[in-house]
CSV table of C-alpha atoms in Angstrom, one decimal:
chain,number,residue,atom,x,y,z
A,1,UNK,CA,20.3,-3.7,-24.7
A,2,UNK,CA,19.8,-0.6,-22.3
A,3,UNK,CA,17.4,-0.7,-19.6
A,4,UNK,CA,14.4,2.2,-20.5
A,5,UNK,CA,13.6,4.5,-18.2
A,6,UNK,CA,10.4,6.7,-17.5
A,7,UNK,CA,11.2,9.5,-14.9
A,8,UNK,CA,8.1,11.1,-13.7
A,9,UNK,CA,8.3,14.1,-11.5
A,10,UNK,CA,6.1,17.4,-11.5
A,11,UNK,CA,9.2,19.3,-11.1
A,12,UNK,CA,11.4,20.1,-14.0
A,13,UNK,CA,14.1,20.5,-12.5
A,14,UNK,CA,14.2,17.3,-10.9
A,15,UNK,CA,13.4,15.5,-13.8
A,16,UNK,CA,16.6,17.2,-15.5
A,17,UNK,CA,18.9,16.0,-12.7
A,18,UNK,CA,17.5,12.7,-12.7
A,19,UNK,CA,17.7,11.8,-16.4
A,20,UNK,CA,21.2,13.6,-16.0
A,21,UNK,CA,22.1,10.9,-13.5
A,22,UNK,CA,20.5,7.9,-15.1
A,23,UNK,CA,22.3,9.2,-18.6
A,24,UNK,CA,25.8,8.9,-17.2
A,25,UNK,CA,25.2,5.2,-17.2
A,26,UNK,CA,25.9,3.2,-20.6
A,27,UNK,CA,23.3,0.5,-20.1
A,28,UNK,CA,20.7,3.0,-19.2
A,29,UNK,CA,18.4,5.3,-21.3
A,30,UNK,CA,15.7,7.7,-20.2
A,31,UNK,CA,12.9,7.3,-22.5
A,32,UNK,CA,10.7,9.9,-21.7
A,33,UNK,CA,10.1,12.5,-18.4
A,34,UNK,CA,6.1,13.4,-17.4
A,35,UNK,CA,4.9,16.1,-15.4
A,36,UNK,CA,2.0,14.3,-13.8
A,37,UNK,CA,0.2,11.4,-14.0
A,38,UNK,CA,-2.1,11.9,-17.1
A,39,UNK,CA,0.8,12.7,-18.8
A,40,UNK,CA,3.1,9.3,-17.3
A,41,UNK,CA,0.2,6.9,-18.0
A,42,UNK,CA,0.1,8.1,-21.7
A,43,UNK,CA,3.7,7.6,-22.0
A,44,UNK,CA,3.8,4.5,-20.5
A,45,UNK,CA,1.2,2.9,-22.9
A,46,UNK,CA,3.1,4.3,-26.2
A,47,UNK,CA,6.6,3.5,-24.1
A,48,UNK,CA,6.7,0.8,-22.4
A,49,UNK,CA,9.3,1.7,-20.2
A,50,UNK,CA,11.3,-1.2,-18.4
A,51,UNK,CA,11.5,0.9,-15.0
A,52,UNK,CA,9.7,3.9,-13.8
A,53,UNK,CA,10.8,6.3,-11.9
A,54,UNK,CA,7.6,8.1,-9.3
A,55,UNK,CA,7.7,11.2,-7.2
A,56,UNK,CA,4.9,10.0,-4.9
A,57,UNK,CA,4.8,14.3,-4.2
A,58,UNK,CA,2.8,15.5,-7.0
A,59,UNK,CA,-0.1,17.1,-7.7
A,60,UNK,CA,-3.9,16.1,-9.6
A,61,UNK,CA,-3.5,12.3,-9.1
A,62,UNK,CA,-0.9,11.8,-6.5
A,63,UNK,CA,1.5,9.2,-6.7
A,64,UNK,CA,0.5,6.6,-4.5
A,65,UNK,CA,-2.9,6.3,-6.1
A,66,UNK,CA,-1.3,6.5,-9.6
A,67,UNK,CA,1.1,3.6,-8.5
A,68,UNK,CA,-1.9,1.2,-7.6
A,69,UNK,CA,-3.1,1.8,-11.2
A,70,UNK,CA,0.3,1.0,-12.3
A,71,UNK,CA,0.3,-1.9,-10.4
A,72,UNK,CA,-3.4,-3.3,-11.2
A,73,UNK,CA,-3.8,-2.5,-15.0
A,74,UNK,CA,-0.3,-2.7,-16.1
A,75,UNK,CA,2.8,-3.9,-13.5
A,76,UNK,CA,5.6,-2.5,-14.1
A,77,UNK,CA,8.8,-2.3,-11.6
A,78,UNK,CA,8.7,1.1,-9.9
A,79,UNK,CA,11.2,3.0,-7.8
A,80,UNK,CA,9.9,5.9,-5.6
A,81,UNK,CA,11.6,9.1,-5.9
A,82,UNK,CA,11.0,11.1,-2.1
A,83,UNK,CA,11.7,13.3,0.1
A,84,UNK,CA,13.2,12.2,3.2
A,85,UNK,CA,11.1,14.3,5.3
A,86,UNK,CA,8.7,12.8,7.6
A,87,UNK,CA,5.2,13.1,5.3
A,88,UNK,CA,7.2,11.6,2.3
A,89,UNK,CA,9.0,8.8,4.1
A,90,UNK,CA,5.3,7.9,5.5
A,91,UNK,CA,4.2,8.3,1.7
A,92,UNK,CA,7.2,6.0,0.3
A,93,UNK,CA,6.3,3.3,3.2
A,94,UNK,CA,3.0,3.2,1.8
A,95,UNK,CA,4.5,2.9,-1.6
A,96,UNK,CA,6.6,-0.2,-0.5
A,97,UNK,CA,3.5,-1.7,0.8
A,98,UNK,CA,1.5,-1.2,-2.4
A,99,UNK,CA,4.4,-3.0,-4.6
A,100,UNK,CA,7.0,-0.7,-5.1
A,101,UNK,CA,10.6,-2.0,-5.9
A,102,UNK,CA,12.3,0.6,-4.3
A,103,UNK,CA,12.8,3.5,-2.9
A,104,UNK,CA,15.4,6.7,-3.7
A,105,UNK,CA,15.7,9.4,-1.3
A,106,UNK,CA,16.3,13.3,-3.3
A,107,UNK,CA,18.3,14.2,-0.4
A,108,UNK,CA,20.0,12.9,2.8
A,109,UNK,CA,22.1,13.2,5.5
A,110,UNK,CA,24.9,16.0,3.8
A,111,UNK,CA,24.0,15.1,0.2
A,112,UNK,CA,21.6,16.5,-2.3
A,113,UNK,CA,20.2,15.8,-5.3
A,114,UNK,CA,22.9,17.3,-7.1
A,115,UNK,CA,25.5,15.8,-5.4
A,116,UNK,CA,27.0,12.6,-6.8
A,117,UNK,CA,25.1,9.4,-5.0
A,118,UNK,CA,28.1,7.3,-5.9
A,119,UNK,CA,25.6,5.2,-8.4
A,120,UNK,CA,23.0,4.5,-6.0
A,121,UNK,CA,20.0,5.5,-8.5
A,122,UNK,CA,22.0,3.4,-11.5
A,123,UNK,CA,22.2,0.6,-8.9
A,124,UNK,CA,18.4,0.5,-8.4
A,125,UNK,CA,17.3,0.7,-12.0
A,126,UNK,CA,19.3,-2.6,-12.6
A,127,UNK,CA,17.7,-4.0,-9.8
A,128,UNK,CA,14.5,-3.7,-10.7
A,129,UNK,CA,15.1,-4.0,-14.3
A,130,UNK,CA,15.6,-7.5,-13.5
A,131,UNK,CA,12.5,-8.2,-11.5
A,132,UNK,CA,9.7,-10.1,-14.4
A,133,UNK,CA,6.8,-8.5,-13.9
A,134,UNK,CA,5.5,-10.0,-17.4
A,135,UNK,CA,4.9,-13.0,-14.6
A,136,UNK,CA,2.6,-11.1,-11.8
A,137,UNK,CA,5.2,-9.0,-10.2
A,138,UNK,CA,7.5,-12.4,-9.7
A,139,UNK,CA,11.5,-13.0,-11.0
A,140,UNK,CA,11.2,-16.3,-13.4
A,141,UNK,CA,13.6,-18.1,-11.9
A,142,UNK,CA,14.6,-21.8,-12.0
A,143,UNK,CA,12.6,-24.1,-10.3
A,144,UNK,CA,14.7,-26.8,-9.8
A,145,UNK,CA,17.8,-26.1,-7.1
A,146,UNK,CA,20.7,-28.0,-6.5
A,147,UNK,CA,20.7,-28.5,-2.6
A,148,UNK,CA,23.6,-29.6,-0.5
A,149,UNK,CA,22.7,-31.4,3.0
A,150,UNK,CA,25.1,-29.9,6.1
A,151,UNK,CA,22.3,-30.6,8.3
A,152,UNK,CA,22.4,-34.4,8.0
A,153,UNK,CA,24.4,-34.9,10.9
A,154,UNK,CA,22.2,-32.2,12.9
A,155,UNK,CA,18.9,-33.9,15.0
A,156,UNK,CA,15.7,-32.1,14.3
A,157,UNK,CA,15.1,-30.9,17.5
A,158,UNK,CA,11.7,-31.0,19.3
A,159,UNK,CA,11.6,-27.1,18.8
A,160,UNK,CA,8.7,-25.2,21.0
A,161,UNK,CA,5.3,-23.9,19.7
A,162,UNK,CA,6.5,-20.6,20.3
A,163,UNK,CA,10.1,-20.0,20.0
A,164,UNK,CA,12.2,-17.5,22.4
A,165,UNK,CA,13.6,-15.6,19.9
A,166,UNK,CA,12.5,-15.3,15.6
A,167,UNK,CA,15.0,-13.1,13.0
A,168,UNK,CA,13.7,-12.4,10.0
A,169,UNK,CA,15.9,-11.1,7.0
A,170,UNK,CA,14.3,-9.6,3.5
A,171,UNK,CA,15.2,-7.2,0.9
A,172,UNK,CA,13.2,-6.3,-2.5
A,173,UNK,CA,9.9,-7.1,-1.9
A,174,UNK,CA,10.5,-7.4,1.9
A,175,UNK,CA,8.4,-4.4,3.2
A,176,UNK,CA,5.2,-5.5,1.2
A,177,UNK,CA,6.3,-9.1,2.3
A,178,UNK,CA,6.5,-7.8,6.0
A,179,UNK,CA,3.0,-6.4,6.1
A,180,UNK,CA,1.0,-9.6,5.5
A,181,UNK,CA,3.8,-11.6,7.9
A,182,UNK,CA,3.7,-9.5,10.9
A,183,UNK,CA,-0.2,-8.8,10.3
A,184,UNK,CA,-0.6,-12.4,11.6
A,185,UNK,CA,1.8,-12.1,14.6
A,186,UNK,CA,0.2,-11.8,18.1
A,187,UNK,CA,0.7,-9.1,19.7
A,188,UNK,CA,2.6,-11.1,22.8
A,189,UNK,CA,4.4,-12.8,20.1
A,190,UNK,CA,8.5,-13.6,21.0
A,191,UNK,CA,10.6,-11.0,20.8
A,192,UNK,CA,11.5,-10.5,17.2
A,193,UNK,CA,14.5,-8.7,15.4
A,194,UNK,CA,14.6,-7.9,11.8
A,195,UNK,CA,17.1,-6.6,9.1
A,196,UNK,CA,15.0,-5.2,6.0
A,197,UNK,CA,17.5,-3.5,3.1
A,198,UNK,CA,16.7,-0.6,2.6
A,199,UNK,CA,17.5,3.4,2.0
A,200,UNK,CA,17.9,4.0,5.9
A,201,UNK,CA,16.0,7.8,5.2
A,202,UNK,CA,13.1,5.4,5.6
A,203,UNK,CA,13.3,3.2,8.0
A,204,UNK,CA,11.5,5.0,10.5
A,205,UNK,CA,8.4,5.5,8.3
A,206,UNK,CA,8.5,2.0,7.4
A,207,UNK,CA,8.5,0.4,11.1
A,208,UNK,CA,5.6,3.0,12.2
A,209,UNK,CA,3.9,1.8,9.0
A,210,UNK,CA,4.4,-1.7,10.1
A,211,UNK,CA,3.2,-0.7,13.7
A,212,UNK,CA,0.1,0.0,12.4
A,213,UNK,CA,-0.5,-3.2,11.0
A,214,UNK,CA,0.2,-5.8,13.1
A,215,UNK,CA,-1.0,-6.2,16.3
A,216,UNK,CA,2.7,-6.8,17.4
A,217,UNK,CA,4.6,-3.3,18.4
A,218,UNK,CA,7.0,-2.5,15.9
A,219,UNK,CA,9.9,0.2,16.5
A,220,UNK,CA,13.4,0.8,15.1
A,221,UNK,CA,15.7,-0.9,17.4
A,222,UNK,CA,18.6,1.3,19.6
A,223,UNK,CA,21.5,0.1,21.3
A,224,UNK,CA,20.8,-2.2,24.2
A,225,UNK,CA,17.1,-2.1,23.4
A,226,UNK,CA,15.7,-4.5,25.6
A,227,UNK,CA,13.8,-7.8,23.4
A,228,UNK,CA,10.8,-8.2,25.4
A,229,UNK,CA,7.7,-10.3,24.3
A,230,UNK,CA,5.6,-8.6,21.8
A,231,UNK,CA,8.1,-6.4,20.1
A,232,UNK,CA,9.5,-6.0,16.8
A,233,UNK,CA,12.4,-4.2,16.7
A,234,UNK,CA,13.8,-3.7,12.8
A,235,UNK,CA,17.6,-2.2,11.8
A,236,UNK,CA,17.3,1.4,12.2
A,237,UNK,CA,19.7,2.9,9.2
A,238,UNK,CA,22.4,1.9,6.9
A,239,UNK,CA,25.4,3.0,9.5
A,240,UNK,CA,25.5,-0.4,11.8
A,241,UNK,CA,24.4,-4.0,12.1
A,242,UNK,CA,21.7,-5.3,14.0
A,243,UNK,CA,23.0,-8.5,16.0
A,244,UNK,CA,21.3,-9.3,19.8
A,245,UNK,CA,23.5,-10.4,22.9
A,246,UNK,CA,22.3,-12.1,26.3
A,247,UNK,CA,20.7,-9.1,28.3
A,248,UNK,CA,21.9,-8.7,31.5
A,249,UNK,CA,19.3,-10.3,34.1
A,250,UNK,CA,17.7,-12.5,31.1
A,251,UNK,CA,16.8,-13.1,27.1
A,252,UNK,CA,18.3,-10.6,24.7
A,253,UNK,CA,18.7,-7.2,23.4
A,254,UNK,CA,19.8,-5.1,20.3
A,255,UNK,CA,23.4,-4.5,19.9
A,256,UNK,CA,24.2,-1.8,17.1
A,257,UNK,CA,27.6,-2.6,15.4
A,258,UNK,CA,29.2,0.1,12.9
A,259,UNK,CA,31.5,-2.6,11.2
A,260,UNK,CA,32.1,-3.0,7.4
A,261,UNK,CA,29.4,-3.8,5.1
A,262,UNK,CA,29.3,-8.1,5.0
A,263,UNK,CA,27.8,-10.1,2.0
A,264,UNK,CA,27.9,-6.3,0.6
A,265,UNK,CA,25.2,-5.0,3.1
A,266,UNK,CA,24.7,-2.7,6.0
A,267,UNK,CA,23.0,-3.9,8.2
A,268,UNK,CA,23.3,-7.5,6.9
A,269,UNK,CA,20.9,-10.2,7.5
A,270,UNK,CA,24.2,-13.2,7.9
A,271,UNK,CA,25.4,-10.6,10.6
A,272,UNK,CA,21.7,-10.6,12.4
A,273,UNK,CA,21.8,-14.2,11.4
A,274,UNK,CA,25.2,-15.8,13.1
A,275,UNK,CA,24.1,-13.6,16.4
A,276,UNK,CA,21.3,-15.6,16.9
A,277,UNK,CA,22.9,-18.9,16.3
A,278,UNK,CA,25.9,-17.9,18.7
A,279,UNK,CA,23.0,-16.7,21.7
A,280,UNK,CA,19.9,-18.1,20.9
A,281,UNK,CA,20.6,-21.3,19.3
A,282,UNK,CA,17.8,-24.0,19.1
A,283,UNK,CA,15.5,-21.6,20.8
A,284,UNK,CA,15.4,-19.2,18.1
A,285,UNK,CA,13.5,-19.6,14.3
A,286,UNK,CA,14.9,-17.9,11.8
A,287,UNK,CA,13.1,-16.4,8.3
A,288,UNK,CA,14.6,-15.9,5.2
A,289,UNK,CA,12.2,-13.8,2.8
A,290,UNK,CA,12.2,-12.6,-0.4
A,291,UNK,CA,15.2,-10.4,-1.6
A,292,UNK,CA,17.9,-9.9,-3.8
A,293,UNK,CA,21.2,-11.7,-3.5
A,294,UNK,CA,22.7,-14.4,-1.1
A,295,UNK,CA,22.3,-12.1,2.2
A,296,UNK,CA,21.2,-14.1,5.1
A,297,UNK,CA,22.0,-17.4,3.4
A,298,UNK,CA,25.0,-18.4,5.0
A,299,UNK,CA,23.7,-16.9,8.5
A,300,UNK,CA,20.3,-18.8,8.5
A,301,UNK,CA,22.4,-21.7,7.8
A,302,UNK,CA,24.7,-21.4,10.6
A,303,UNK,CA,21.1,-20.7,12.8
A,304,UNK,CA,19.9,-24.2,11.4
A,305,UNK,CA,23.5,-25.8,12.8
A,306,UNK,CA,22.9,-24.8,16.1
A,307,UNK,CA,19.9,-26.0,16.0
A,308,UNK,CA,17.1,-23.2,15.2
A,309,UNK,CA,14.1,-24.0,13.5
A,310,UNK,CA,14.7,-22.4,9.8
A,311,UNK,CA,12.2,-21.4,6.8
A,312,UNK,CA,12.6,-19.9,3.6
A,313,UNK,CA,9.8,-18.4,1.9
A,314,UNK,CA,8.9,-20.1,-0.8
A,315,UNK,CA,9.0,-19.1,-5.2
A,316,UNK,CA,5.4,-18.6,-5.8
A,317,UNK,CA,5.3,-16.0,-3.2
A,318,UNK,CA,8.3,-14.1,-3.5
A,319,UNK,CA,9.1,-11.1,-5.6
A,320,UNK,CA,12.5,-12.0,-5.8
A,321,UNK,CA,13.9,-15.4,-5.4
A,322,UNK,CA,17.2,-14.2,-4.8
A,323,UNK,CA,18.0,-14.9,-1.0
A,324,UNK,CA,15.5,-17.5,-0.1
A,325,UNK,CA,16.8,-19.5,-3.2
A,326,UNK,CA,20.5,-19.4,-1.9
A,327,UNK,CA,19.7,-20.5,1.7
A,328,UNK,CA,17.8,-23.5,0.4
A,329,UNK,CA,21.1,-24.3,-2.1
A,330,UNK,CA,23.1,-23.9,0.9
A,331,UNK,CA,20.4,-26.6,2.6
A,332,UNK,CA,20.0,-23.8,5.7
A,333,UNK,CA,16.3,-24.3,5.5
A,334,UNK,CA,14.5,-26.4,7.2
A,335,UNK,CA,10.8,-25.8,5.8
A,336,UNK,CA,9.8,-23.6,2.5
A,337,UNK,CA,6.6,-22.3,3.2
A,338,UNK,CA,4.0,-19.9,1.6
A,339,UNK,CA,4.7,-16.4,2.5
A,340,UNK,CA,1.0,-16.9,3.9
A,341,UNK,CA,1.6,-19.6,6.2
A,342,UNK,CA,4.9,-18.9,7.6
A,343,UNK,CA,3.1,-17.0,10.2
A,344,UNK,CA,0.7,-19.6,11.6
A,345,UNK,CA,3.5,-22.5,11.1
A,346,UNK,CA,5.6,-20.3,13.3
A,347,UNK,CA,3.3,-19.9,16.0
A,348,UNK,CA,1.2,-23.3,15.9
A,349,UNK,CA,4.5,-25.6,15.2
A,350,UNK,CA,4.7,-29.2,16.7
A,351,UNK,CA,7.0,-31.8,15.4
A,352,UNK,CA,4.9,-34.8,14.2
A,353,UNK,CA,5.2,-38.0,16.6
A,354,UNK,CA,7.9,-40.7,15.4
């Protein structure tokens, strides 16, 4: 069955080259294209579309408010169509934040909208196509997981209430997940290093959107970036790896690598991952959040054999199961928690008394 797709774009000529895109692909079919939103929430009513594409650029009711009716009266996954200039990357971080799947740049670094995006768009339709939101915005996914048990052999350790180092990994759903996670860190909270998938067009928009959210300060990490307390530093773009070393009088900084792509990502959250269990070992806490896929699994793993304190994020609160589900088949996490509560756990932890 093919996956039915709404384009919506107050330009005609992008909504040609879009559906010209899409309609190269055998499993997809563009169902209708609106001009605006009166005209995309008509369509979407007497449609039903499984995915809908949204310039957040338009005129009347702009996109971002049309996307929170979307999302309140009838959810429905939704990949944002933008600019990569700076007012629409702020536009498609707020997008992310409000529910979004995705987000699709119209041009980039030497490439166009006409140019071929080697499937890119194709890819994110699939994506999303598979996200349930029949069930509150949530995949349905199996409840019951086979776990295997590496750690049996590995003490708990007596891990501090504040740990010297966290890395966090997430991927659809992980900029919406982000905002409510680093809106309860302090803003003297351990250095912290993240690796969120994403179109690297907008990683800058989406770090200064997460700045301005948590009392934490939030940046795009550069090369030898210095991890001091109270900063975030996220993966600044698709061309390199985030990983941390030993800084040269004491704790850590960012090192940028431009290797291949690894559990098909770049940057990839194992890469981030097995950097912390090599230098920060059991002072460091690693968080798996919600995201497609098995990235981060195997590195939050090898974090939890060195003996880091690990947590998943739990079903019920993620839009995708994908990675957190793999790390806790793999038996790399240590606690599940409540996208809510990871947060306070994190900062309040104590090990209970034998």
């Amino acid at each position: 069955m093919s996956i039915r797709v709404l384009v919506v774009d107050d330009s005609a000529l992008f909504r040609k080259l879009l559906q010209q895109k899409l309609e190269k692909e055998d499993d997809i079919r563009v169902v209708g294209a609106a001009g605006d939103a009166m005209e995309a929430r008509s369509m979407i009513k007497a449609l039903d579309p499984d995915v809908v594409t949204l310039d957040i650029e338009m005129p009347g009711m702009d996109g971002l408010s049309f996307l929170e009716k979307i999302m309140t009266l009838r959810p429905t996954p939704v990949i944002v169509v933008s600019g990569s200039a700076q007012e629409g990357a702020m536009a498609t971080a707020k997008a992310l934040q409000l529910g979004a799947t995705h987000c699709y740049a119209k041009s980039g670094v030497g490439r166009t909208i006409r140019d071929d995006d080697g499937g890119e768009l194709a890819r994110l339709v699939r994506e999303a196509a598979a996200l349930d939101f029949s069930s509150g915005g949530r995949t349905a996914g199996a409840t019951g997981i086979a776990q295997t048990n590496p750690l049996a052999s590995v003490p708990e350790l007596d891990w501090k209430s504040s740990p010297s180092l966290i890395a966090i990994g997430s991927s659809t759903g992980g900029v919406e997940a982000l905002h409510e996670l680093l809106a309860d860190f302090p803003s003297n909270c351990p250095p912290t290093v993240i690796v969120q998938h994403i179109n690297g067009n907008f990683s800058k928009a989406i770090a200064a959107s997460l700045d301005q959210n948590s009392p934490a300060r939030v940046m795009t990490a550069h090369h030898d970036l210095k991890l001091e307390p109270g900063i975030v530093a996220m993966a600044p773009d698709n061309s390199k790896h985030l990983t941390i070393a030993p800084s040269v009088n004491d704790g850590f900084r960012c090192v940028l690598r431009s290797d291949d792509h690894v559990s098909g990502h770049r940057p990839s959250v194992d890469v981030l991952f097995d950097s912390v269990a090599t230098y920060a070992g059991q002072g460091a806490t690693g968080i798996l959040l919600t995201g497609m896929g098995q990235d981060g699994a195997k590195g939050l793993l090898a974090m939890a054999k060195a003996g880091a304190r690990t947590i998943a994020q739990d079903e019920a609160s993620c839009v995708v199961f994908g990675m957190p589900r793999a790390a806790i088949a793999l038996g790399a996490a240590r606690e599940i928690l409540p996208l809510e509560s990871i947060a306070g756990c994190t900062f309040a932890y104590r090990r209970k008394a034998a």
